[in-house]
Short mmCIF file of C-alpha atoms and ligand atoms in Angstrom, two decimals:
data_model
loop_
_atom_site.label_atom_id
_atom_site.label_comp_id
_atom_site.label_asym_id
_atom_site.label_seq_id
_atom_site.Cartn_x
_atom_site.Cartn_y
_atom_site.Cartn_z
CA MET A 9 -59.45 184.19 -184.38
CA LEU A 10 -56.43 186.94 -184.70
CA GLU A 11 -58.77 189.90 -183.29
CA GLN A 12 -59.15 187.35 -180.31
CA PHE A 13 -55.45 186.74 -179.92
CA GLU A 14 -55.09 190.88 -179.82
CA LYS A 15 -57.37 191.30 -177.46
CA VAL A 16 -55.88 189.00 -174.76
CA GLY A 17 -52.43 190.38 -175.28
CA LYS A 18 -54.15 193.91 -174.50
CA ASP A 19 -56.24 192.90 -171.60
CA ALA A 20 -53.27 191.09 -170.24
CA LEU A 21 -51.07 193.82 -170.42
CA ALA A 22 -53.54 196.49 -169.20
CA GLU A 23 -54.22 193.90 -166.13
CA LEU A 24 -50.55 194.31 -165.52
CA GLU A 25 -50.55 197.59 -164.65
CA GLU A 26 -53.22 197.23 -161.78
CA VAL A 27 -50.66 194.55 -160.08
CA THR A 28 -48.68 196.18 -157.06
CA ASP A 29 -47.60 193.51 -154.94
CA LEU A 30 -45.94 189.74 -155.04
CA THR A 31 -49.34 187.85 -154.34
CA ALA A 32 -51.49 189.69 -157.01
CA LEU A 33 -48.82 189.17 -159.21
CA GLU A 34 -48.33 185.01 -158.55
CA ASP A 35 -52.57 185.46 -158.97
CA TYR A 36 -52.03 187.42 -162.75
CA ARG A 37 -49.21 184.59 -164.06
CA ILE A 38 -51.71 181.95 -162.88
CA LYS A 39 -54.13 183.78 -165.13
CA TYR A 40 -52.37 184.47 -167.87
CA LEU A 41 -49.00 182.72 -168.03
CA GLY A 42 -49.79 179.67 -166.20
CA ARG A 43 -50.46 176.13 -167.95
CA LYS A 44 -54.04 176.88 -168.25
CA GLY A 45 -53.68 180.22 -168.22
CA GLN A 46 -55.27 182.41 -171.41
CA ILE A 47 -51.90 183.14 -173.41
CA ILE A 48 -50.79 179.28 -173.21
CA GLN A 49 -54.48 177.92 -174.19
CA MET A 50 -54.17 181.01 -176.73
CA LEU A 51 -51.17 179.27 -178.19
CA SER A 52 -52.77 175.51 -177.74
CA GLN A 53 -55.70 176.73 -180.59
CA ILE A 54 -53.58 177.57 -183.43
CA GLY A 55 -53.04 174.09 -184.07
CA LYS A 56 -57.11 173.77 -184.96
CA LEU A 57 -56.74 176.58 -187.45
CA PRO A 58 -57.30 176.39 -191.04
CA PRO A 59 -53.46 176.03 -192.63
CA GLU A 60 -53.22 179.08 -194.45
CA GLN A 61 -53.93 181.31 -191.04
CA LYS A 62 -51.54 179.37 -189.03
CA PRO A 63 -48.31 181.12 -190.15
CA ARG A 64 -50.14 184.56 -188.96
CA ALA A 65 -51.63 183.49 -185.96
CA GLY A 66 -48.43 181.61 -184.76
CA GLN A 67 -46.46 184.73 -184.98
CA LEU A 68 -49.16 187.04 -183.30
CA ALA A 69 -49.59 184.59 -180.79
CA ASN A 70 -45.75 184.12 -180.12
CA LYS A 71 -45.08 188.20 -179.88
CA THR A 72 -48.10 188.72 -177.23
CA LYS A 73 -46.81 186.07 -175.13
CA LYS A 74 -43.43 187.41 -175.71
CA GLU A 75 -44.66 190.78 -174.40
CA VAL A 76 -46.38 189.68 -171.98
CA ALA A 77 -43.82 187.53 -170.26
CA ALA A 78 -41.25 190.08 -170.73
CA ALA A 79 -43.41 193.07 -168.76
CA PHE A 80 -44.19 190.29 -166.03
CA GLU A 81 -40.67 189.46 -165.69
CA LEU A 82 -39.70 193.48 -165.29
CA LEU A 83 -42.72 193.99 -162.67
CA LYS A 84 -41.67 191.14 -160.63
CA LYS A 85 -38.06 192.31 -160.33
CA THR A 86 -39.13 195.54 -159.24
CA LEU A 87 -41.29 194.23 -156.58
CA LEU A 88 -39.16 192.25 -155.22
CA GLN A 89 -36.41 194.49 -155.28
CA SER A 90 -38.56 197.10 -153.47
CA GLN A 91 -39.84 194.40 -151.01
CA GLU A 92 -36.00 193.81 -149.96
CA GLN A 93 -35.38 197.56 -149.67
CA THR A 94 -38.15 198.07 -147.58
CA GLY A 95 -37.01 195.06 -145.61
CA GLU A 96 -40.38 193.08 -145.54
CA LEU A 97 -38.77 189.80 -146.04
CA ILE A 98 -36.74 190.31 -143.32
CA ASP A 99 -35.67 192.99 -141.41
CA ILE A 100 -32.89 192.30 -138.46
CA THR A 101 -33.14 195.69 -136.79
CA LEU A 102 -36.53 194.88 -135.24
CA PRO A 103 -36.79 193.94 -131.58
CA GLY A 104 -37.93 190.72 -131.21
CA ILE A 105 -40.96 189.29 -129.89
CA PRO A 106 -40.83 189.24 -125.98
CA VAL A 107 -40.89 185.83 -124.28
CA ASP A 108 -42.33 185.26 -121.10
CA ILE A 109 -40.22 183.82 -118.50
CA GLY A 110 -41.84 181.69 -115.51
CA LYS A 111 -40.10 181.84 -112.18
CA THR A 112 -40.33 180.18 -108.81
CA HIS A 113 -43.55 180.51 -106.64
CA VAL A 114 -42.98 182.50 -103.76
CA ILE A 115 -43.46 179.41 -101.49
CA MET A 116 -40.81 177.27 -103.46
CA GLN A 117 -38.65 179.95 -102.98
CA THR A 118 -39.23 180.11 -99.40
CA LEU A 119 -38.98 176.49 -99.18
CA SER A 120 -35.75 176.34 -100.93
CA GLU A 121 -34.17 179.28 -98.73
CA LEU A 122 -35.60 177.27 -95.67
CA LEU A 123 -33.82 173.88 -96.72
CA GLU A 124 -30.38 176.00 -97.59
CA ILE A 125 -30.50 177.59 -93.69
CA PHE A 126 -31.40 174.26 -92.24
CA GLY A 127 -28.39 172.48 -94.71
CA ARG A 128 -25.80 174.51 -93.55
CA MET A 129 -27.34 173.68 -89.86
CA GLY A 130 -26.34 170.15 -90.94
CA PHE A 131 -30.12 168.57 -91.04
CA ALA A 132 -30.97 166.14 -93.95
CA VAL A 133 -33.86 166.66 -96.11
CA ALA A 134 -36.96 163.55 -95.58
CA TYR A 135 -39.95 163.00 -97.30
CA GLY A 136 -43.18 161.29 -96.77
CA PRO A 137 -46.53 160.64 -98.37
CA GLU A 138 -49.25 163.19 -98.50
CA VAL A 139 -51.74 160.05 -98.27
CA GLU A 140 -51.26 158.77 -95.00
CA ASP A 141 -52.65 155.98 -92.39
CA GLU A 142 -53.67 156.66 -88.84
CA TRP A 143 -50.61 154.90 -87.49
CA HIS A 144 -48.24 157.53 -88.92
CA ASN A 145 -50.60 160.50 -88.63
CA PHE A 146 -51.97 159.92 -85.10
CA GLU A 147 -51.53 156.77 -83.44
CA ALA A 148 -47.45 156.54 -83.33
CA LEU A 149 -47.90 159.99 -82.44
CA ASN A 150 -49.36 159.17 -79.07
CA ILE A 151 -52.85 160.91 -80.63
CA ASN A 152 -55.21 158.37 -78.91
CA ALA A 153 -58.67 157.29 -80.82
CA ASP A 154 -60.60 160.02 -79.10
CA HIS A 155 -58.34 162.88 -79.46
CA PRO A 156 -60.34 165.74 -81.25
CA ALA A 157 -57.69 165.84 -83.96
CA ARG A 158 -58.78 162.66 -85.13
CA ASP A 159 -62.27 164.17 -85.78
CA PRO A 160 -63.31 163.81 -89.67
CA PHE A 161 -64.21 167.40 -89.57
CA ASP A 162 -60.79 168.17 -88.96
CA CYS A 163 -59.18 165.75 -91.51
CA PHE A 164 -59.80 165.13 -95.32
CA TYR A 165 -59.99 160.83 -94.77
CA ILE A 166 -60.09 159.05 -97.59
CA ASP A 167 -61.22 155.70 -95.74
CA ASP A 168 -61.45 154.85 -92.07
CA ASN A 169 -57.78 154.34 -91.83
CA THR A 170 -56.38 156.52 -94.71
CA LEU A 171 -56.02 160.34 -94.82
CA LEU A 172 -54.55 163.34 -96.60
CA ARG A 173 -52.23 164.03 -94.10
CA SER A 174 -53.10 166.90 -91.28
CA HIS A 175 -49.57 167.68 -90.40
CA THR A 176 -45.94 166.88 -91.38
CA SER A 177 -45.16 165.26 -87.94
CA PRO A 178 -45.65 161.32 -89.52
CA VAL A 179 -42.64 161.87 -91.77
CA GLN A 180 -40.97 161.95 -87.93
CA ILE A 181 -42.47 158.76 -87.44
CA ARG A 182 -41.44 156.99 -90.94
CA VAL A 183 -37.84 158.49 -90.38
CA MET A 184 -37.82 156.97 -86.94
CA GLU A 185 -39.27 153.43 -88.04
CA THR A 186 -36.43 153.25 -90.65
CA THR A 187 -33.24 155.48 -89.15
CA LYS A 188 -31.08 154.35 -86.16
CA PRO A 189 -30.09 157.68 -83.96
CA PRO A 190 -28.36 160.00 -84.21
CA ILE A 191 -30.84 161.91 -86.56
CA ARG A 192 -31.25 165.40 -87.62
CA ILE A 193 -33.93 165.82 -90.47
CA ILE A 194 -36.09 168.45 -91.66
CA ALA A 195 -39.17 167.43 -93.69
CA PRO A 196 -40.81 170.00 -95.76
CA GLY A 197 -44.37 169.44 -97.25
CA ARG A 198 -48.28 169.74 -97.97
CA VAL A 199 -50.61 169.29 -95.09
CA TYR A 200 -54.56 169.05 -95.60
CA ARG A 201 -57.12 170.44 -93.17
CA PRO A 202 -60.93 171.04 -94.16
CA ASP A 203 -60.59 174.54 -92.71
CA THR A 204 -62.95 177.56 -93.81
CA VAL A 205 -60.69 179.72 -96.28
CA ASP A 206 -60.14 183.09 -95.16
CA ALA A 207 -57.12 185.54 -94.98
CA THR A 208 -54.91 182.78 -92.82
CA HIS A 209 -56.58 179.64 -93.41
CA MET A 210 -56.41 177.07 -96.48
CA TYR A 211 -57.45 173.92 -96.76
CA MET A 212 -53.89 172.92 -98.22
CA PHE A 213 -50.78 174.68 -96.90
CA HIS A 214 -47.21 173.91 -96.26
CA GLN A 215 -44.89 172.64 -93.30
CA LEU A 216 -41.63 172.26 -92.35
CA GLU A 217 -41.04 169.45 -89.85
CA ALA A 218 -37.65 169.40 -87.73
CA LEU A 219 -36.33 166.38 -85.94
CA VAL A 220 -33.41 165.53 -83.72
CA VAL A 221 -32.86 162.33 -81.71
CA ASP A 222 -29.52 161.85 -80.35
CA GLU A 223 -28.04 160.94 -76.88
CA ASP A 224 -28.17 163.94 -74.54
CA VAL A 225 -30.19 166.01 -76.67
CA SER A 226 -31.75 168.92 -74.46
CA MET A 227 -34.35 171.60 -74.89
CA VAL A 228 -31.50 173.97 -74.83
CA ASP A 229 -30.15 172.30 -78.02
CA MET A 230 -33.69 173.08 -79.67
CA LYS A 231 -33.98 176.74 -78.56
CA THR A 232 -30.67 177.57 -79.62
CA ALA A 233 -31.50 175.48 -83.38
CA ILE A 234 -34.70 177.57 -83.52
CA GLU A 235 -33.18 180.96 -82.80
CA GLN A 236 -30.32 180.49 -85.64
CA PHE A 237 -33.07 179.93 -87.79
CA ILE A 238 -35.06 182.48 -87.18
CA HIS A 239 -32.10 185.08 -87.27
CA ALA A 240 -30.70 183.74 -90.20
CA PHE A 241 -34.19 183.81 -91.98
CA PHE A 242 -35.98 187.06 -90.52
CA GLY A 243 -32.47 189.01 -89.56
CA PRO A 244 -30.44 188.88 -86.36
CA ASP A 245 -32.31 191.37 -84.17
CA THR A 246 -35.58 189.63 -84.84
CA LYS A 247 -37.62 189.07 -81.27
CA TRP A 248 -39.15 185.61 -80.27
CA ARG A 249 -40.27 183.82 -77.46
CA PHE A 250 -41.33 180.46 -76.35
CA ARG A 251 -45.40 179.78 -74.73
CA PRO A 252 -46.01 177.15 -73.28
CA SER A 253 -48.20 174.67 -75.13
CA PHE A 254 -49.53 170.99 -75.85
CA PHE A 255 -49.31 168.32 -78.11
CA PRO A 256 -49.75 164.83 -77.64
CA PHE A 257 -46.24 163.64 -79.23
CA THR A 258 -43.85 166.49 -77.46
CA GLU A 259 -43.44 166.84 -73.71
CA PRO A 260 -42.93 169.78 -72.67
CA SER A 261 -44.53 171.70 -75.63
CA ALA A 262 -44.36 175.26 -76.55
CA GLU A 263 -45.59 177.56 -79.51
CA VAL A 264 -43.08 179.57 -81.02
CA ASP A 265 -44.27 183.50 -81.42
CA LEU A 266 -42.20 185.94 -83.38
CA LEU A 267 -42.31 189.98 -82.68
CA LEU A 268 -42.48 191.48 -85.90
CA ALA A 269 -43.88 194.70 -87.30
CA ASP A 270 -46.88 195.00 -89.57
CA LYS A 271 -47.51 197.46 -92.44
CA SER A 272 -48.52 200.21 -90.05
CA GLY A 273 -45.66 199.61 -88.44
CA LYS A 274 -46.76 198.33 -85.17
CA GLU A 275 -45.71 195.12 -83.61
CA ASN A 276 -47.52 191.97 -82.93
CA TRP A 277 -46.75 188.49 -81.52
CA VAL A 278 -47.35 186.05 -84.32
CA GLU A 279 -47.60 182.21 -83.92
CA MET A 280 -45.33 180.57 -86.34
CA GLY A 281 -45.66 176.78 -85.07
CA GLY A 282 -45.17 174.22 -82.35
CA CYS A 283 -42.13 172.39 -80.77
CA GLY A 284 -40.86 170.35 -77.96
CA MET A 285 -38.90 167.21 -76.61
CA VAL A 286 -39.92 164.00 -78.33
CA ASP A 287 -42.49 162.23 -76.08
CA PRO A 288 -41.10 158.79 -74.40
CA ASN A 289 -44.42 157.23 -75.77
CA VAL A 290 -43.21 158.18 -79.32
CA PHE A 291 -40.07 156.66 -78.82
CA ASP A 292 -42.09 153.73 -77.67
CA ALA A 293 -43.81 153.43 -80.82
CA VAL A 294 -40.97 153.37 -83.02
CA GLY A 295 -38.36 151.26 -81.02
CA ILE A 296 -35.94 153.89 -79.94
CA ASP A 297 -34.75 153.20 -76.71
CA ASN A 298 -36.04 156.18 -74.31
CA GLU A 299 -34.12 155.42 -71.27
CA LYS A 300 -30.86 156.31 -74.02
CA TYR A 301 -32.03 158.92 -76.63
CA THR A 302 -33.86 162.25 -76.10
CA GLY A 303 -35.11 164.63 -78.82
CA TRP A 304 -36.57 167.39 -79.95
CA ALA A 305 -39.03 168.47 -82.89
CA PHE A 306 -41.01 171.61 -84.45
CA GLY A 307 -43.48 172.01 -87.24
CA PHE A 308 -43.62 175.72 -88.75
CA GLY A 309 -46.02 176.95 -91.24
CA VAL A 310 -44.42 177.68 -94.40
CA GLU A 311 -47.16 180.28 -95.77
CA ARG A 312 -46.87 182.16 -92.45
CA LEU A 313 -43.24 182.12 -92.75
CA ALA A 314 -43.17 183.50 -96.23
CA MET A 315 -46.50 185.91 -95.59
CA ARG A 316 -44.06 187.61 -92.71
CA LYS A 317 -41.15 187.81 -94.36
CA TYR A 318 -42.97 189.12 -97.32
CA GLY A 319 -45.77 191.27 -95.89
CA ILE A 320 -48.29 189.14 -97.40
CA THR A 321 -51.48 190.00 -95.78
CA ASP A 322 -53.76 187.06 -97.63
CA ILE A 323 -53.09 183.16 -97.82
CA ARG A 324 -55.03 183.23 -101.01
CA LEU A 325 -53.31 185.09 -102.66
CA LEU A 326 -50.55 182.70 -102.64
CA PHE A 327 -52.83 180.15 -104.46
CA GLU A 328 -55.07 182.58 -106.51
CA ASN A 329 -51.99 182.41 -109.50
CA ASP A 330 -52.54 185.87 -110.20
CA LEU A 331 -49.51 187.03 -112.40
CA ARG A 332 -49.63 190.26 -110.70
CA PHE A 333 -49.05 189.27 -107.70
CA LEU A 334 -46.67 186.49 -108.66
CA GLU A 335 -44.39 188.77 -110.59
CA GLN A 336 -43.66 190.52 -107.38
CA PHE A 337 -40.82 187.95 -106.17
N1 LIG B 423 -47.12 168.77 -85.86
C1 LIG B 423 -48.00 170.02 -85.13
C2 LIG B 423 -49.15 170.96 -85.73
O1 LIG B 423 -49.54 170.47 -86.85
C3 LIG B 423 -46.90 171.03 -84.88
C4 LIG B 423 -45.42 170.46 -84.30
C5 LIG B 423 -44.57 169.74 -84.84
C6 LIG B 423 -45.26 170.38 -82.65
C7 LIG B 423 -43.78 169.29 -83.89
C8 LIG B 423 -44.56 169.91 -82.18
C9 LIG B 423 -43.83 169.27 -82.84
O2 LIG B 423 -49.95 171.91 -85.47
#
C-alpha cells in the first residue's frame, strides 16, 4: 500500500511537468486533486488499513498531497501570469471586429431626393394601394374597357376587378375623391407590368406621380414645375423637351424627354415619362367641377431618373442586390 502511495505521488509530479497550459492544468486537477481524483481516493483508503499501518500511511499520503498541491498551485500561478503578460485574456490594443453597416438602396435614395425637391416646391406626399381595382386604375382615368392598356397581358390581374396597379395615376383619383381643390401632391410608389425583363424593363418599378388642381392652372405652370424639377435633379444646364403624346386621362398630353450624355459622351434624348392637362372626363369621374378647375399631372419612371443620374445602364442591377453594386452609392 505504501509503495502504491509513493507511485501515485511520483506519477502526479511527473505528469505535472507535461502541463503547459491552463486547460490541461484543469484536466490535471480533476485527475489528481478533484473529489474523485487519485490523491483524494488514496487518502480515503487509509481508513481501511490495519491499525498499525495507519500512521505511516497517513503521513505519506498527506505529504504527497501537499507536494502535489503545492506544485500545482505554483504552475497555475506561472501560467496565469504568462497569460496576462502575453495578453491572451484581453488585449485592448487589438483592432475591433469590423461591423458591416447597411445603407439606403439607391432607389430609396433617389426617392428621398425627389420628395425633397418637390417638398421645397410646395408638394404634399400622397400614397395609394399597390393592389388596385379597375375603377381607380382605369375607369376613372378615362381608360375604357376595350383600351389595350387593360389587356391581361399588360397587367397582373388578381381577379376580374382587381390587379396590381400598372401606374401611380390611380393615386390621382384617390386624392381627388377625398380632397377638395386646391390639390398639389406627388405620389411615389411601386407599379407592376408583366414586361419581359431586359436592360431597361422590369416587371416591377417605381413611378413618381404629380397632380396639381386649382383654378386657372395652365400648361405653363406644368412646364415651369417640370423644368424646375429637372434643373434641381440633373443640374441647371440640362436640356429637355415636350414631345406630343396621348394618354386617356390628360389632354393635351406630352412625353418628357431629357438630353443626356451617355458613357461615351454621346448625347441622346431619353424618355422620362408622360404628362398633360387633366382630362375633363377625369374631373367628372371624381366629382370635381371641370368648368371651375383645371389641373396637370405627370408620371415619371424613378428607375430611369436614377439610372440617368448615376450612369447605371442595366435596370436589373437595381434589383439583384449585389453588394459590389449597392456599395457604390
Ligand atoms: N400613368 C402614365 C404612365 O404610366 C404616365 C402619366 C401620368 C401620363 C400622368 C400623364 C399624366 O405611362
